[in-house]
Amino acid sequence: MAMSIPCYASLGTKLQDPLNYSNYNGVEKVKSIIKKTVIPSVSSSPVESLQQGNWVKLICGASFEDLVDIRNLSLVYTLAGVDCIDCAAEASVVNAVNEGIEAARALVPIRRPWVMISVNDDEDLHFRKAEFDPDDCPQDCLRPCEKVCPANAILQKGGVLAERCYGCGRCLPVCPYDKIRAITYVRDVIATAELLERDDVDAIEIHTSGREPSVFKELWTGLGNSTANLKLVAVSFPDLRDSTISAMNAMYSIMESSIYCINLWQLDGRPMSGDIGRGATRDAIAFARKLASAGDKPKGFLQLAGGTNCHTVEGLKKENLFQTTTIHEASRNEKNSSTLHSPNALIAGVAFGGYARKIVGRVLSSVQSHHGLARVEDFPEQLLQAIIESLALVGTVKCYNIQKQIT
């Protein structure tokens, strides 16, 4: 049964009026760093990034709906040169992403990243919320749930902030009294189709288990002609071991006759774990290695997710997967009639989620703790810190060195 998840935060009057950025040295430093870094996204298109193997996507979170954070994250990572921003399939969230993008472009003339909405065809870890009644918690509880929550979504006396919870589930096993439960939901297909009709939504990502082609087909059919004007269709799925390729081919056969744009396969190695550390990226690298070497996979770009962080590109390089292609692939691509699907790299790019939000979120949290709901660009020194963090991460894929520009 589908359940609608409302957005609780709101933009507009709660944010301060825009300031005159030209009077602030911090903003000028931001502009200078971006100019010196020569961000490829200033001139290259997202399609070119996919082909060259330096595509970067920011995952705001399929269930993350804190509009102020999403707006500010979108601003920061647009300036850092991402190719795509992936967000929840809610109109207010899409509005927040686009507001952040346009605020970034008002600061620095940079091309617009694609905006992607994420939906699911069935129950999925990315589409759930934690919930508990704080009045049921024993007063002497040490509240380990607060300590493990990466989204700061659990309040000391207020339970779970639904707009901040993105369903990682880390709080569920640590509750000593088993008070926390997970609410799962499926995005409404009619509402999704309406969002895809907007001219500021460029792409869709469908999260699927890959084990039930019938539910995938039901969702794809339900979207109808709403996908006709999209620039990209992505399918996110877990490692199904020996059945991975057959599941991919089954899903592609469902889409093939009515897909009018490029497609991408998101390899979700270890969902929502990138902020944990170096070890979290191993599953993503292993998944990439297996798919890159498979000769019978369907057409489409391959992109990593699930456990991605600042160590991911290092791991790809060790496996000779970063911006490289095999003789087999090169030969096949020459025979491929569609230049859009002719990659120059085995792995087209990387999506950063929890880790990307964490490193910039530290700065955004400091702004909000001192000033409440606010536009990050109204605080230029904090904006500069956020830009340095985001450039360092995006730069691992885009191959620019932010340290050289700030020393």
Short mmCIF file of C-alpha atoms in Angstrom, two decimals:
data_model
loop_
_atom_site.label_atom_id
_atom_site.label_comp_id
_atom_site.label_asym_id
_atom_site.label_seq_id
_atom_site.Cartn_x
_atom_site.Cartn_y
_atom_site.Cartn_z
CA MET A 1 0.00 0.00 0.00
CA ALA A 2 1.45 3.34 -1.02
CA MET A 3 1.95 5.91 1.70
CA SER A 4 2.47 9.61 1.09
CA ILE A 5 5.34 11.23 2.99
CA PRO A 6 4.86 14.98 3.52
CA CYS A 7 7.62 17.57 3.64
CA TYR A 8 7.88 19.32 6.97
CA ALA A 9 10.44 22.06 6.38
CA SER A 10 9.63 25.04 4.23
CA LEU A 11 11.54 27.76 2.46
CA GLY A 12 10.44 31.26 1.64
CA THR A 13 9.87 33.73 4.45
CA LYS A 14 11.87 31.73 6.99
CA LEU A 15 15.07 32.45 5.11
CA GLN A 16 16.77 35.80 5.22
CA ASP A 17 16.52 38.24 2.35
CA PRO A 18 19.31 37.94 -0.24
CA LEU A 19 22.38 40.01 0.42
CA ASN A 20 24.70 41.88 -1.93
CA TYR A 21 27.31 39.17 -2.45
CA SER A 22 29.85 41.43 -4.14
CA ASN A 23 30.60 43.13 -0.79
CA TYR A 24 31.87 39.95 0.79
CA ASN A 25 35.45 38.77 0.55
CA GLY A 26 34.37 35.19 1.22
CA VAL A 27 32.22 35.08 -1.89
CA GLU A 28 35.04 36.56 -3.96
CA LYS A 29 37.31 33.82 -2.64
CA VAL A 30 34.71 31.23 -3.68
CA LYS A 31 34.59 32.69 -7.18
CA SER A 32 38.37 32.76 -7.36
CA ILE A 33 38.77 29.13 -6.27
CA ILE A 34 36.19 27.92 -8.78
CA LYS A 35 37.80 29.94 -11.57
CA LYS A 36 41.30 28.64 -10.75
CA THR A 37 40.08 25.06 -10.43
CA VAL A 38 38.76 25.16 -14.01
CA ILE A 39 35.77 22.97 -13.20
CA PRO A 40 34.98 20.83 -16.25
CA SER A 41 31.26 21.34 -15.66
CA VAL A 42 31.56 24.97 -16.71
CA SER A 43 31.86 23.80 -20.31
CA SER A 44 31.25 20.04 -20.55
CA SER A 45 27.76 18.58 -20.55
CA PRO A 46 26.53 15.77 -18.27
CA VAL A 47 26.48 13.44 -21.28
CA GLU A 48 30.15 14.19 -21.97
CA SER A 49 30.95 13.51 -18.33
CA LEU A 50 29.29 10.09 -18.60
CA GLN A 51 31.27 9.26 -21.72
CA GLN A 52 34.56 10.46 -20.22
CA GLY A 53 34.10 8.60 -16.93
CA ASN A 54 34.01 11.69 -14.68
CA TRP A 55 30.26 11.96 -14.05
CA VAL A 56 29.41 12.94 -10.46
CA LYS A 57 25.97 12.81 -8.91
CA LEU A 58 24.93 14.25 -5.56
CA ILE A 59 22.36 12.10 -3.78
CA CYS A 60 20.28 14.31 -1.53
CA GLY A 61 18.39 11.21 -0.40
CA ALA A 62 15.24 9.53 -1.71
CA SER A 63 13.60 10.09 1.69
CA PHE A 64 15.51 13.17 2.85
CA GLU A 65 13.13 16.15 2.87
CA ASP A 66 14.75 18.90 4.91
CA LEU A 67 14.21 21.65 2.35
CA VAL A 68 16.68 24.15 3.76
CA ASP A 69 19.51 21.60 3.82
CA ILE A 70 18.60 20.34 0.36
CA ARG A 71 18.58 23.86 -1.06
CA ASN A 72 21.97 24.67 0.46
CA LEU A 73 23.50 21.31 -0.51
CA SER A 74 22.33 21.86 -4.08
CA LEU A 75 23.93 25.30 -4.14
CA VAL A 76 27.27 24.06 -2.80
CA TYR A 77 27.54 21.00 -5.04
CA THR A 78 26.42 22.89 -8.13
CA LEU A 79 29.38 25.20 -7.56
CA ALA A 80 31.59 22.13 -7.07
CA GLY A 81 30.67 20.94 -10.55
CA VAL A 82 28.37 17.94 -10.11
CA ASP A 83 26.54 16.71 -13.19
CA CYS A 84 23.32 15.66 -11.50
CA ILE A 85 21.43 16.18 -8.24
CA ASP A 86 19.20 13.32 -7.14
CA CYS A 87 16.34 14.08 -4.76
CA ALA A 88 13.05 12.84 -3.36
CA ALA A 89 10.07 12.77 -5.70
CA GLU A 90 8.22 15.60 -3.97
CA ALA A 91 7.39 18.93 -5.62
CA SER A 92 8.66 20.99 -2.69
CA VAL A 93 11.96 19.09 -2.68
CA VAL A 94 12.40 19.61 -6.43
CA ASN A 95 11.71 23.31 -5.88
CA ALA A 96 14.39 23.44 -3.17
CA VAL A 97 16.96 21.77 -5.44
CA ASN A 98 16.26 24.15 -8.30
CA GLU A 99 16.40 27.16 -5.99
CA GLY A 100 19.83 26.07 -4.80
CA ILE A 101 21.03 25.53 -8.36
CA GLU A 102 19.90 28.97 -9.50
CA ALA A 103 21.42 30.62 -6.43
CA ALA A 104 24.75 28.99 -7.31
CA ARG A 105 24.53 30.15 -10.90
CA ALA A 106 23.81 33.68 -9.72
CA LEU A 107 27.18 33.59 -7.95
CA VAL A 108 29.23 31.91 -10.67
CA PRO A 109 28.22 31.31 -14.32
CA ILE A 110 28.18 27.51 -14.39
CA ARG A 111 26.08 25.12 -16.40
CA ARG A 112 23.00 23.66 -14.74
CA PRO A 113 23.28 20.10 -13.42
CA TRP A 114 20.46 17.70 -14.24
CA VAL A 115 17.76 17.29 -11.60
CA MET A 116 16.75 13.68 -10.94
CA ILE A 117 13.89 12.34 -8.84
CA SER A 118 14.05 8.92 -7.17
CA VAL A 119 11.15 6.48 -6.89
CA ASN A 120 10.73 2.80 -6.01
CA ASP A 121 8.78 -0.08 -7.48
CA ASP A 122 8.45 -1.97 -4.19
CA GLU A 123 9.74 -1.93 -0.62
CA ASP A 124 13.26 -0.49 -0.52
CA LEU A 125 15.67 0.61 2.20
CA HIS A 126 15.85 4.09 0.70
CA PHE A 127 12.10 4.60 1.11
CA ARG A 128 11.41 4.29 4.78
CA LYS A 129 11.33 6.38 7.95
CA ALA A 130 12.17 5.51 11.53
CA GLU A 131 9.51 6.24 14.12
CA PHE A 132 9.03 5.91 17.86
CA ASP A 133 7.03 7.53 20.64
CA PRO A 134 9.47 9.42 22.92
CA ASP A 135 6.96 9.18 25.78
CA ASP A 136 7.50 5.41 25.75
CA CYS A 137 11.25 5.74 26.28
CA PRO A 138 12.48 4.96 29.82
CA GLN A 139 13.95 8.03 31.46
CA ASP A 140 17.23 6.28 32.21
CA CYS A 141 17.78 5.24 28.58
CA LEU A 142 21.18 6.31 27.27
CA ARG A 143 19.58 6.93 23.85
CA PRO A 144 22.14 5.23 21.63
CA CYS A 145 19.80 5.98 18.71
CA GLU A 146 20.83 9.65 18.87
CA LYS A 147 24.51 8.78 18.76
CA VAL A 148 24.30 6.54 15.68
CA CYS A 149 21.94 8.69 13.60
CA PRO A 150 24.01 10.23 10.76
CA ALA A 151 21.25 12.69 9.85
CA ASN A 152 20.77 14.21 13.32
CA ALA A 153 17.14 13.22 12.92
CA ILE A 154 16.52 12.07 16.50
CA LEU A 155 15.74 14.67 19.14
CA GLN A 156 16.30 14.15 22.83
CA LYS A 157 12.61 14.52 23.69
CA GLY A 158 10.91 14.86 20.33
CA GLY A 159 11.32 11.50 18.64
CA VAL A 160 12.28 11.34 14.96
CA LEU A 161 12.33 14.39 12.70
CA ALA A 162 10.66 12.77 9.70
CA GLU A 163 11.99 15.32 7.21
CA ARG A 164 15.59 14.54 8.17
CA CYS A 165 15.32 10.75 8.46
CA TYR A 166 16.42 9.04 5.25
CA GLY A 167 15.92 5.45 6.34
CA CYS A 168 19.47 4.22 7.00
CA GLY A 169 18.15 2.00 9.79
CA ARG A 170 21.14 2.33 12.09
CA CYS A 171 18.89 3.25 15.01
CA LEU A 172 16.77 0.08 14.75
CA PRO A 173 19.20 -2.52 16.18
CA VAL A 174 20.71 -0.29 18.88
CA CYS A 175 17.50 0.52 20.76
CA PRO A 176 17.79 -1.47 24.01
CA TYR A 177 13.99 -1.54 24.40
CA ASP A 178 13.04 -2.30 20.79
CA LYS A 179 10.89 0.84 20.60
CA ILE A 180 11.88 2.00 17.11
CA ARG A 181 10.04 0.81 14.03
CA ALA A 182 10.47 1.45 10.32
CA ILE A 183 7.68 2.75 8.11
CA THR A 184 8.11 1.84 4.46
CA TYR A 185 6.33 3.43 1.55
CA VAL A 186 6.15 3.46 -2.25
CA ARG A 187 6.09 6.72 -4.19
CA ASP A 188 2.79 7.31 -5.96
CA VAL A 189 3.14 6.70 -9.71
CA ILE A 190 0.59 9.36 -10.71
CA ALA A 191 2.30 12.05 -8.64
CA THR A 192 5.65 10.94 -10.07
CA ALA A 193 4.37 11.23 -13.64
CA GLU A 194 3.17 14.76 -12.91
CA LEU A 195 6.62 15.72 -11.61
CA LEU A 196 8.25 14.37 -14.76
CA GLU A 197 6.13 16.73 -16.85
CA ARG A 198 7.93 19.70 -15.29
CA ASP A 199 10.62 21.38 -17.36
CA ASP A 200 12.99 21.53 -14.37
CA VAL A 201 13.11 17.75 -13.88
CA ASP A 202 15.59 16.05 -16.21
CA ALA A 203 15.89 12.47 -15.05
CA ILE A 204 14.35 9.68 -13.02
CA GLU A 205 15.91 6.88 -11.01
CA ILE A 206 13.95 3.74 -10.22
CA HIS A 207 15.08 1.77 -7.19
CA THR A 208 14.29 -1.92 -7.55
CA SER A 209 15.20 -5.20 -5.93
CA GLY A 210 15.48 -6.70 -9.43
CA ARG A 211 13.71 -9.84 -8.25
CA GLU A 212 10.18 -8.88 -9.29
CA PRO A 213 10.07 -7.74 -12.93
CA SER A 214 6.28 -7.53 -12.73
CA VAL A 215 6.30 -4.67 -10.19
CA PHE A 216 8.99 -2.88 -12.17
CA LYS A 217 6.85 -3.22 -15.29
CA GLU A 218 3.79 -1.93 -13.43
CA LEU A 219 5.65 1.22 -12.39
CA TRP A 220 7.22 1.78 -15.82
CA THR A 221 3.88 1.33 -17.56
CA GLY A 222 2.20 3.64 -15.07
CA LEU A 223 4.63 6.44 -15.90
CA GLY A 224 3.39 6.36 -19.51
CA ASN A 225 4.49 9.22 -21.75
CA SER A 226 5.83 11.27 -18.82
CA THR A 227 9.33 9.89 -19.52
CA ALA A 228 9.34 11.04 -23.16
CA ASN A 229 11.19 14.32 -22.57
CA LEU A 230 13.71 13.09 -20.01
CA LYS A 231 17.44 13.25 -20.60
CA LEU A 232 18.26 10.13 -18.57
CA VAL A 233 16.59 7.11 -17.00
CA ALA A 234 18.51 5.33 -14.26
CA VAL A 235 17.83 2.03 -12.53
CA SER A 236 19.35 1.42 -9.10
CA PHE A 237 19.70 -2.15 -7.93
CA PRO A 238 21.68 -4.23 -5.44
CA ASP A 239 24.23 -6.94 -6.16
CA LEU A 240 22.17 -10.03 -6.99
CA ARG A 241 25.24 -12.22 -7.44
CA ASP A 242 24.75 -14.68 -10.29
CA SER A 243 21.34 -13.28 -11.26
CA THR A 244 22.43 -9.65 -11.61
CA ILE A 245 22.89 -9.60 -15.38
CA SER A 246 19.67 -11.52 -16.07
CA ALA A 247 17.76 -9.08 -13.85
CA MET A 248 19.28 -6.11 -15.68
CA ASN A 249 18.32 -7.58 -19.05
CA ALA A 250 14.78 -8.26 -17.83
CA MET A 251 14.37 -4.64 -16.72
CA TYR A 252 15.89 -3.28 -19.90
CA SER A 253 13.54 -5.36 -22.04
CA ILE A 254 10.62 -3.74 -20.21
CA MET A 255 11.92 -0.21 -20.88
CA GLU A 256 13.52 -0.65 -24.29
CA SER A 257 10.53 0.05 -26.53
CA SER A 258 9.60 3.28 -24.72
CA ILE A 259 12.87 4.79 -23.54
CA TYR A 260 13.81 7.87 -25.56
CA CYS A 261 16.98 8.94 -23.78
CA ILE A 262 20.21 7.49 -22.43
CA ASN A 263 20.03 5.02 -19.58
CA LEU A 264 22.23 4.33 -16.60
CA TRP A 265 22.63 1.46 -14.16
CA GLN A 266 23.35 2.51 -10.57
CA LEU A 267 25.35 -0.19 -8.81
CA ASP A 268 24.23 0.05 -5.19
CA GLY A 269 27.06 -1.80 -3.49
CA ARG A 270 26.38 -1.16 0.19
CA PRO A 271 23.40 1.19 0.53
CA MET A 272 23.74 4.33 2.63
CA SER A 273 27.13 3.51 4.12
CA GLY A 274 29.59 5.94 2.52
CA ASP A 275 29.92 8.02 5.70
CA ILE A 276 31.12 5.01 7.71
CA GLY A 277 34.67 4.88 6.36
CA ARG A 278 37.15 3.31 3.95
CA GLY A 279 35.78 -0.22 4.33
CA ALA A 280 32.31 0.79 3.18
CA THR A 281 33.44 1.36 -0.39
CA ARG A 282 34.73 -2.20 -0.90
CA ASP A 283 31.34 -3.62 -1.83
CA ALA A 284 30.80 -0.86 -4.38
CA ILE A 285 34.20 -1.54 -5.97
CA ALA A 286 33.59 -5.30 -6.06
CA PHE A 287 30.20 -4.78 -7.69
CA ALA A 288 31.76 -2.44 -10.27
CA ARG A 289 34.53 -4.94 -11.07
CA LYS A 290 32.00 -7.70 -11.74
CA LEU A 291 29.71 -5.61 -13.94
CA ALA A 292 32.52 -3.96 -15.90
CA SER A 293 33.84 -7.35 -16.99
CA ALA A 294 30.43 -8.77 -17.97
CA GLY A 295 29.96 -8.98 -21.73
CA ASP A 296 26.25 -9.77 -21.76
CA LYS A 297 24.92 -6.81 -19.81
CA PRO A 298 22.40 -4.49 -21.50
CA LYS A 299 23.18 -1.11 -23.03
CA GLY A 300 23.72 1.77 -20.62
CA PHE A 301 26.28 3.55 -18.48
CA LEU A 302 27.50 2.12 -15.16
CA GLN A 303 27.69 4.35 -12.09
CA LEU A 304 28.74 3.49 -8.54
CA ALA A 305 26.74 4.21 -5.39
CA GLY A 306 26.29 2.65 -1.97
CA GLY A 307 29.42 3.05 0.16
CA THR A 308 31.00 5.73 -2.01
CA ASN A 309 33.26 8.32 -0.38
CA CYS A 310 36.68 9.95 -0.74
CA HIS A 311 38.32 6.49 -1.04
CA THR A 312 36.21 5.26 -3.98
CA VAL A 313 38.31 6.57 -6.87
CA GLU A 314 41.44 5.22 -5.19
CA GLY A 315 39.78 1.80 -5.15
CA LEU A 316 38.72 2.10 -8.79
CA LYS A 317 42.25 2.97 -9.81
CA LYS A 318 43.63 -0.11 -8.06
CA GLU A 319 41.23 -2.23 -10.11
CA ASN A 320 42.09 -0.33 -13.30
CA LEU A 321 38.45 0.75 -13.60
CA PHE A 322 38.81 4.52 -13.40
CA GLN A 323 38.48 6.28 -16.77
CA THR A 324 39.70 3.19 -18.64
CA THR A 325 38.12 0.84 -21.17
CA THR A 326 38.97 -2.68 -22.28
CA ILE A 327 39.70 -3.77 -25.85
CA HIS A 328 36.47 -5.76 -25.80
CA GLU A 329 34.44 -2.72 -24.83
CA ALA A 330 36.17 -0.44 -27.31
CA SER A 331 35.50 -2.87 -30.13
CA ARG A 332 31.86 -3.23 -29.20
CA ASN A 333 31.41 0.53 -28.89
CA GLU A 334 32.71 1.12 -32.42
CA LYS A 335 29.91 -1.09 -33.72
CA ASN A 336 27.31 0.61 -31.54
CA SER A 337 25.11 2.88 -33.64
CA SER A 338 24.27 5.13 -30.69
CA THR A 339 27.11 7.50 -29.85
CA LEU A 340 25.29 8.46 -26.64
CA HIS A 341 25.90 4.95 -25.35
CA SER A 342 29.53 4.72 -26.41
CA PRO A 343 31.49 5.24 -23.20
CA ASN A 344 35.20 5.95 -23.10
CA ALA A 345 35.34 4.50 -19.59
CA LEU A 346 34.27 1.22 -18.03
CA ILE A 347 32.69 3.10 -15.13
CA ALA A 348 30.90 6.31 -16.12
CA GLY A 349 31.01 7.94 -12.71
CA VAL A 350 30.23 7.98 -9.03
CA ALA A 351 27.24 9.06 -6.95
CA PHE A 352 27.98 10.44 -3.50
CA GLY A 353 25.24 10.41 -0.87
CA GLY A 354 25.69 10.17 2.88
CA TYR A 355 29.37 11.09 2.78
CA ALA A 356 28.75 14.14 0.59
CA ARG A 357 26.00 15.33 2.90
CA LYS A 358 28.11 14.68 5.99
CA ILE A 359 31.18 16.72 5.02
CA VAL A 360 29.16 19.75 3.92
CA GLY A 361 26.50 19.19 6.57
CA ARG A 362 29.02 19.99 9.29
CA VAL A 363 29.28 23.50 7.89
CA LEU A 364 25.55 23.88 7.27
CA SER A 365 24.79 22.72 10.81
CA SER A 366 27.11 25.34 12.27
CA VAL A 367 25.30 28.04 10.28
CA GLN A 368 21.86 26.90 11.42
CA SER A 369 22.91 26.45 15.05
CA HIS A 370 23.98 30.10 15.18
CA HIS A 371 21.55 31.70 12.76
CA GLY A 372 18.60 29.34 12.33
CA LEU A 373 17.21 28.53 8.88
CA ALA A 374 19.45 30.47 6.54
CA ARG A 375 20.93 30.63 3.06
CA VAL A 376 24.53 29.49 3.24
CA GLU A 377 25.62 32.18 0.76
CA ASP A 378 24.58 34.80 3.30
CA PHE A 379 27.56 33.64 5.37
CA PRO A 380 30.47 33.78 2.93
CA GLU A 381 33.17 32.33 5.16
CA GLN A 382 31.03 29.26 5.88
CA LEU A 383 30.19 29.01 2.19
CA LEU A 384 33.91 28.99 1.44
CA GLN A 385 34.44 26.12 3.90
CA ALA A 386 31.59 24.15 2.34
CA ILE A 387 32.95 24.74 -1.17
CA ILE A 388 36.43 23.53 -0.19
CA GLU A 389 34.93 20.33 1.28
CA SER A 390 32.74 19.65 -1.76
CA LEU A 391 35.47 20.44 -4.30
CA ALA A 392 37.84 18.05 -2.56
CA LEU A 393 35.30 15.22 -2.92
CA VAL A 394 34.05 15.98 -6.44
CA GLY A 395 37.64 16.58 -7.49
CA THR A 396 38.56 12.94 -6.86
CA VAL A 397 36.41 12.07 -9.89
CA LYS A 398 36.81 15.27 -11.91
CA CYS A 399 40.60 15.19 -11.43
CA TYR A 400 41.23 18.66 -10.13
CA ASN A 401 43.25 19.40 -7.02
CA ILE A 402 41.59 21.89 -4.71
CA GLN A 403 44.59 21.93 -2.35
CA LYS A 404 46.69 23.63 -5.02
CA GLN A 405 44.12 26.42 -5.31
CA ILE A 406 43.84 27.26 -1.60
CA THR A 407 47.54 27.23 -0.74
#
